[in-house]
Short mmCIF file of C-alpha atoms in Angstrom, two decimals:
data_model
loop_
_atom_site.label_atom_id
_atom_site.label_comp_id
_atom_site.label_asym_id
_atom_site.label_seq_id
_atom_site.Cartn_x
_atom_site.Cartn_y
_atom_site.Cartn_z
CA MET A 419 -20.99 -28.53 -12.71
CA LYS A 420 -19.54 -28.30 -9.20
CA ALA A 421 -16.10 -26.42 -8.68
CA ALA A 422 -13.26 -28.61 -7.78
CA PRO A 423 -12.13 -28.42 -3.95
CA SER A 424 -8.96 -26.53 -5.08
CA ASP A 425 -11.09 -23.96 -6.86
CA GLN A 426 -13.45 -23.58 -4.01
CA GLN A 427 -10.44 -23.02 -1.69
CA THR A 428 -9.32 -20.31 -4.03
CA TYR A 429 -12.65 -18.51 -4.04
CA THR A 430 -12.87 -18.72 -0.17
CA LYS A 431 -9.27 -17.32 0.06
CA ILE A 432 -10.20 -14.38 -2.34
CA ALA A 433 -13.27 -13.70 -0.20
CA LEU A 434 -11.38 -13.64 2.98
CA THR A 435 -8.36 -11.69 1.91
CA SER A 436 -10.93 -9.13 0.50
CA LEU A 437 -12.84 -8.94 3.91
CA SER A 438 -9.59 -8.81 5.94
CA ALA A 439 -8.06 -6.03 3.90
CA MET A 440 -11.28 -4.04 4.10
CA VAL A 441 -11.05 -4.17 7.93
CA ALA A 442 -7.55 -3.46 8.01
CA GLU A 443 -7.85 -0.60 5.60
CA THR A 444 -10.79 1.14 7.37
CA SER A 445 -8.79 0.90 10.64
CA THR A 446 -5.57 2.39 9.44
CA PHE A 447 -6.65 4.87 6.80
CA PRO A 448 -6.13 8.00 8.64
CA ILE A 449 -2.47 7.19 9.14
CA ASP A 450 -2.35 6.58 5.21
CA LEU A 451 -3.71 9.85 4.51
CA THR A 452 -1.38 11.63 6.90
CA LYS A 453 1.68 9.91 5.16
CA THR A 454 0.47 10.95 1.70
CA ARG A 455 0.00 14.54 2.64
CA LEU A 456 3.36 14.62 4.34
CA GLN A 457 5.03 13.21 1.14
CA LEU A 458 3.31 15.61 -0.88
CA ASN A 459 4.42 18.47 1.53
CA GLY A 460 7.43 20.55 -0.17
CA GLU A 461 7.03 19.27 -3.63
CA SER A 462 5.71 22.58 -4.94
CA LEU A 463 8.03 24.59 -2.77
CA SER A 464 11.56 25.88 -3.43
CA LEU A 465 14.21 24.64 -0.88
CA SER A 466 14.41 27.96 0.86
CA SER A 467 10.71 27.93 1.43
CA THR A 468 10.20 24.28 2.56
CA CYS A 469 9.21 24.43 6.19
CA SER A 470 9.87 21.40 8.49
CA THR A 471 6.78 19.48 9.62
CA ASN A 472 5.96 16.17 10.90
CA ALA A 473 3.16 13.31 10.87
CA PHE A 474 1.58 14.66 13.95
CA ARG A 475 1.26 18.25 12.96
CA VAL A 476 -0.18 17.27 9.50
CA ALA A 477 -2.67 15.07 11.20
CA HIS A 478 -3.72 17.87 13.57
CA ASP A 479 -4.07 20.29 10.50
CA ILE A 480 -6.33 17.84 8.75
CA VAL A 481 -8.67 17.55 11.81
CA ARG A 482 -8.54 21.36 12.40
CA LYS A 483 -9.18 22.37 8.76
CA GLU A 484 -11.34 19.54 7.53
CA GLY A 485 -12.82 17.96 10.51
CA PRO A 486 -12.42 14.55 11.82
CA PHE A 487 -13.95 12.89 8.67
CA GLY A 488 -11.20 14.56 6.68
CA LEU A 489 -9.09 11.76 8.00
CA TYR A 490 -11.17 9.33 5.65
CA LYS A 491 -10.82 11.42 2.63
CA GLY A 492 -10.44 8.88 -0.28
CA LEU A 493 -11.34 5.83 1.82
CA SER A 494 -13.93 4.41 -1.00
CA PRO A 495 -11.26 3.88 -3.82
CA ALA A 496 -8.77 2.76 -1.27
CA ILE A 497 -11.10 -0.15 -0.27
CA LEU A 498 -11.92 -0.69 -4.06
CA ARG A 499 -8.36 -0.87 -4.78
CA HIS A 500 -7.82 -3.70 -2.00
CA LEU A 501 -10.76 -5.64 -3.56
CA PHE A 502 -8.31 -6.22 -6.44
CA TYR A 503 -4.72 -5.78 -4.98
CA THR A 504 -4.81 -7.85 -1.83
CA PRO A 505 -6.61 -11.20 -3.24
CA ILE A 506 -4.20 -11.17 -6.22
CA ARG A 507 -0.98 -10.69 -4.31
CA ILE A 508 -1.72 -12.90 -1.31
CA VAL A 509 -3.50 -15.73 -3.06
CA GLY A 510 -1.07 -15.38 -5.91
CA TYR A 511 1.94 -15.63 -3.54
CA GLU A 512 0.46 -18.76 -1.86
CA HIS A 513 -0.21 -20.32 -5.43
CA LEU A 514 3.30 -19.47 -6.83
CA ARG A 515 4.93 -20.83 -3.34
CA SER A 516 3.02 -24.25 -3.66
CA SER A 517 3.54 -24.54 -7.47
CA ILE A 518 7.31 -23.83 -7.62
CA PHE A 519 8.20 -25.57 -4.15
CA ALA A 520 7.26 -28.88 -2.76
CA SER A 521 5.18 -28.87 0.43
CA ASP A 522 7.89 -30.45 2.42
CA GLN A 523 10.73 -28.45 0.92
CA SER A 524 12.39 -25.81 2.83
CA ILE A 525 11.99 -22.39 0.77
CA PRO A 526 14.79 -20.11 0.85
CA LEU A 527 14.20 -16.49 1.93
CA SER A 528 15.55 -15.36 -1.61
CA GLY A 529 12.91 -17.49 -3.33
CA LYS A 530 10.05 -16.06 -1.02
CA ALA A 531 11.25 -12.57 -1.78
CA ILE A 532 11.11 -13.10 -5.67
CA ILE A 533 7.72 -14.63 -5.53
CA GLY A 534 6.23 -11.93 -3.15
CA GLY A 535 7.67 -9.26 -5.47
CA ILE A 536 6.19 -10.71 -8.69
CA SER A 537 2.72 -11.20 -7.02
CA GLY A 538 2.81 -7.66 -5.78
CA VAL A 539 3.70 -6.15 -9.20
CA ILE A 540 0.81 -7.97 -10.89
CA ALA A 541 -1.65 -6.98 -8.31
CA GLN A 542 -0.46 -3.39 -8.47
CA VAL A 543 -0.68 -3.17 -12.11
CA VAL A 544 -4.41 -4.24 -12.04
CA ALA A 545 -5.28 -2.05 -9.09
CA SER A 546 -3.41 1.05 -10.43
CA PRO A 547 -6.34 2.98 -11.30
CA ALA A 548 -8.17 2.71 -8.01
CA ASP A 549 -4.84 3.56 -6.40
CA LEU A 550 -4.51 6.80 -8.53
CA VAL A 551 -7.97 7.95 -7.61
CA LYS A 552 -7.06 7.38 -3.95
CA VAL A 553 -4.04 9.35 -4.11
CA ARG A 554 -5.75 12.14 -6.02
CA MET A 555 -8.55 12.46 -3.58
CA GLN A 556 -6.22 12.45 -0.72
CA ALA A 557 -4.28 15.26 -2.01
CA ASP A 558 -7.62 17.16 -2.79
CA GLY A 559 -8.03 17.59 0.87
CA ARG A 560 -4.91 19.45 1.13
CA MET A 561 -6.10 21.84 -1.75
CA VAL A 562 -9.33 22.55 0.35
CA SER A 563 -7.36 23.46 3.42
CA GLN A 564 -5.47 25.85 1.40
CA GLY A 565 -8.67 27.52 0.11
CA LEU A 566 -8.46 26.02 -3.40
CA GLN A 567 -11.25 24.30 -5.30
CA PRO A 568 -10.91 20.63 -5.12
CA ARG A 569 -10.41 18.77 -8.46
CA TYR A 570 -12.93 16.01 -7.88
CA SER A 571 -16.45 15.69 -6.03
CA GLY A 572 -16.04 11.69 -5.63
CA PRO A 573 -14.12 8.54 -6.92
CA PHE A 574 -16.54 8.17 -10.01
CA ASP A 575 -16.13 12.02 -10.78
CA ALA A 576 -12.34 11.48 -10.53
CA LEU A 577 -12.40 8.56 -12.90
CA ASN A 578 -14.41 10.45 -15.54
CA LYS A 579 -12.16 13.55 -15.14
CA ILE A 580 -8.95 11.63 -15.45
CA ILE A 581 -10.00 9.67 -18.53
CA SER A 582 -11.49 13.00 -20.20
CA THR A 583 -8.41 15.02 -19.53
CA GLU A 584 -5.70 12.49 -19.49
CA GLY A 585 -7.03 9.63 -21.72
CA PHE A 586 -7.64 6.18 -20.71
CA LYS A 587 -3.95 5.50 -20.17
CA GLY A 588 -3.99 8.17 -17.79
CA LEU A 589 -5.62 5.97 -15.21
CA TRP A 590 -2.15 4.08 -15.16
CA LYS A 591 -0.10 7.20 -14.64
CA GLY A 592 2.78 6.29 -12.27
CA VAL A 593 2.33 2.65 -12.90
CA TYR A 594 6.08 2.03 -13.11
CA PRO A 595 7.08 3.75 -9.80
CA ASN A 596 3.92 2.06 -8.41
CA ALA A 597 4.98 -1.49 -9.60
CA GLN A 598 8.53 -0.81 -8.31
CA ARG A 599 7.08 0.02 -4.98
CA ALA A 600 4.91 -2.96 -4.94
CA PHE A 601 7.74 -5.27 -5.73
CA LEU A 602 9.72 -3.93 -2.91
CA VAL A 603 6.86 -3.92 -0.47
CA ASN A 604 5.60 -7.33 -1.13
CA MET A 605 9.23 -8.51 -1.18
CA GLY A 606 9.57 -7.26 2.24
CA GLU A 607 6.19 -7.97 3.60
CA LEU A 608 5.05 -11.30 2.29
CA ALA A 609 8.56 -12.82 2.41
CA CYS A 610 9.31 -11.44 5.91
CA TYR A 611 6.02 -12.42 7.22
CA ASP A 612 5.99 -15.96 5.85
CA GLN A 613 9.93 -16.34 7.03
CA ALA A 614 9.31 -14.59 10.36
CA LYS A 615 6.39 -16.65 11.41
CA HIS A 616 7.99 -20.05 10.47
CA PHE A 617 11.10 -18.89 12.33
CA ILE A 618 8.89 -17.92 15.36
CA ILE A 619 7.04 -21.32 15.46
CA GLN A 620 9.98 -23.54 14.74
CA ASN A 621 12.24 -21.82 17.40
CA HIS A 622 9.23 -21.95 19.95
CA ILE A 623 9.31 -18.26 20.42
CA SER A 624 5.41 -18.46 20.14
CA TYR A 625 2.71 -20.88 18.76
CA ASP A 626 0.86 -20.20 15.60
CA ASN A 627 -1.43 -17.76 17.18
CA ILE A 628 -2.10 -14.04 17.56
CA TYR A 629 1.18 -13.47 19.34
CA GLY A 630 3.15 -15.21 16.60
CA HIS A 631 1.16 -13.34 14.05
CA SER A 632 1.84 -10.05 15.83
CA LEU A 633 5.54 -10.42 16.04
CA ALA A 634 5.75 -11.48 12.48
CA SER A 635 3.66 -8.61 11.19
CA VAL A 636 5.78 -6.13 13.08
CA MET A 637 9.00 -7.47 11.61
CA SER A 638 7.66 -7.60 7.92
CA GLY A 639 6.17 -4.05 8.43
CA LEU A 640 9.87 -2.59 9.30
CA SER A 641 11.50 -4.47 6.48
CA ALA A 642 8.80 -3.46 3.91
CA THR A 643 8.95 0.21 5.00
CA ALA A 644 12.74 0.53 4.73
CA LEU A 645 12.81 -1.06 1.30
CA SER A 646 9.76 0.78 -0.19
CA CYS A 647 9.55 4.32 1.25
CA PRO A 648 11.73 5.95 -1.51
CA ALA A 649 9.70 4.27 -4.10
CA ASP A 650 6.33 5.30 -2.38
CA VAL A 651 7.41 8.93 -2.26
CA VAL A 652 8.02 8.86 -5.98
CA LYS A 653 4.89 6.90 -6.73
CA THR A 654 2.78 9.40 -4.81
CA ARG A 655 4.08 12.39 -6.43
CA MET A 656 4.04 10.89 -9.84
CA MET A 657 0.29 9.83 -9.45
CA ASN A 658 -0.69 13.21 -7.87
CA GLN A 659 0.42 15.30 -10.80
CA GLY A 660 -2.18 16.06 -13.33
CA ALA A 661 -1.79 17.07 -16.97
CA SER A 662 -0.96 20.90 -17.56
CA LYS A 663 -2.37 23.12 -20.36
CA ASP A 664 0.60 22.17 -22.52
CA GLY A 665 0.01 18.44 -21.66
CA HIS A 666 3.27 18.17 -19.51
CA GLY A 667 3.46 17.48 -15.86
CA MET A 668 5.78 18.48 -13.09
CA TYR A 669 7.91 15.35 -13.64
CA LYS A 670 8.93 13.69 -17.00
CA ASN A 671 9.40 10.22 -15.40
CA SER A 672 10.11 8.41 -12.00
CA TYR A 673 13.94 9.25 -12.26
CA ASP A 674 13.26 12.95 -12.91
CA CYS A 675 10.92 12.94 -10.00
CA LEU A 676 13.60 11.13 -7.76
CA VAL A 677 16.39 13.73 -8.85
CA LYS A 678 14.08 16.79 -8.25
CA ALA A 679 13.00 15.61 -4.81
CA VAL A 680 16.74 15.00 -3.82
CA ARG A 681 17.84 18.20 -5.23
CA ASN A 682 15.25 20.43 -3.85
CA GLU A 683 14.65 18.75 -0.45
CA GLY A 684 17.60 16.77 0.14
CA LEU A 685 18.26 12.98 0.52
CA ARG A 686 15.99 12.58 3.47
CA ALA A 687 13.00 13.51 1.28
CA LEU A 688 13.02 9.90 0.00
CA TRP A 689 12.05 8.86 3.50
CA LYS A 690 9.48 11.40 3.96
CA GLY A 691 6.55 9.76 5.79
CA PHE A 692 8.71 6.82 7.11
CA PHE A 693 7.06 6.91 10.62
CA PRO A 694 3.52 7.03 9.51
CA THR A 695 4.35 4.64 6.65
CA TRP A 696 5.63 2.21 9.32
CA ALA A 697 3.01 3.15 11.79
CA ARG A 698 0.39 2.14 9.24
CA LEU A 699 2.04 -1.02 7.77
CA GLY A 700 2.48 -2.36 11.41
CA PRO A 701 -1.07 -2.05 12.55
CA TRP A 702 -2.43 -2.85 9.08
CA GLN A 703 -0.62 -6.05 8.84
CA PHE A 704 -1.40 -7.04 12.50
CA VAL A 705 -5.10 -6.38 11.62
CA PHE A 706 -4.99 -7.95 8.21
CA TRP A 707 -2.87 -11.01 9.17
CA VAL A 708 -4.65 -11.71 12.58
CA THR A 709 -7.96 -11.27 10.95
CA TYR A 710 -7.07 -13.40 7.73
CA GLU A 711 -5.52 -16.26 9.89
CA LYS A 712 -8.65 -16.34 12.06
CA LEU A 713 -10.93 -16.41 9.11
CA ARG A 714 -8.92 -19.23 7.59
CA ARG A 715 -9.18 -21.23 10.53
CA PHE A 716 -12.92 -20.78 10.77
CA ALA A 717 -13.16 -21.61 7.20
CA GLY A 718 -11.43 -24.87 7.75
CA LEU A 719 -8.16 -23.92 5.71
CA SER A 720 -4.61 -24.43 6.87
CA SER A 721 -2.39 -21.51 8.19
CA PHE A 722 -1.06 -19.13 5.58
#
């Protein structure tokens, strides 16, 4: 039995989003690694011993201590994550948009924001184990630079050790701050890209081409970063902590992590890694959306 045209289009979109996400993730992964290391900086230090640092210094230290390939520590689980995360949120957003609103209906920004947030939460819950492995492996590089033994030799070793020491449910450690961040990121990213692109085209600022896609992606990257950075810091720290001998971690829950970060490092700690986060979201979205829109056109699909 042949698949219906709508089913074929869905499969095509899933394949195209996965391919576009792999290209974007590989291109911008060093920035993501720098952001993660920067967010973890200071969590094990007291307020008096916390030294100031920045993204450039962190990136320089990674290359100096681990070599150029150290910038790609954790790339394989990151790509694996996007094989689930990106198709679900992108294709899911488009399906929800077409299901709830008529094709000729003007969709309000609030409606797009809610749809984007819901799509992001569903995608992140599914992809959370791969995201956990990615964060742990990125943090391992910092341990090596400090002369400590890394916890994991690879992504599958990380999966096995997490399950054996923290249980199967341990793969979803930090899923709540993860889902919160996913809601905020996709609320800002998908809704803003969708709204900005249509605004740019309707007001004749640019056509539906690489220039319009670039401008829309930069605008959506800024809004997504501003909304999600605090949740991203909490998510990174919650997912990085392992179980101690007594079965307890550094943080009891997301709120406890938020309070301790502000108390020990100040309110600005919640926006640690803002520049590398935006510096990654901007190029990531540029590469992803330009690639995805071009591939959709080659495949005979309409613009997003």
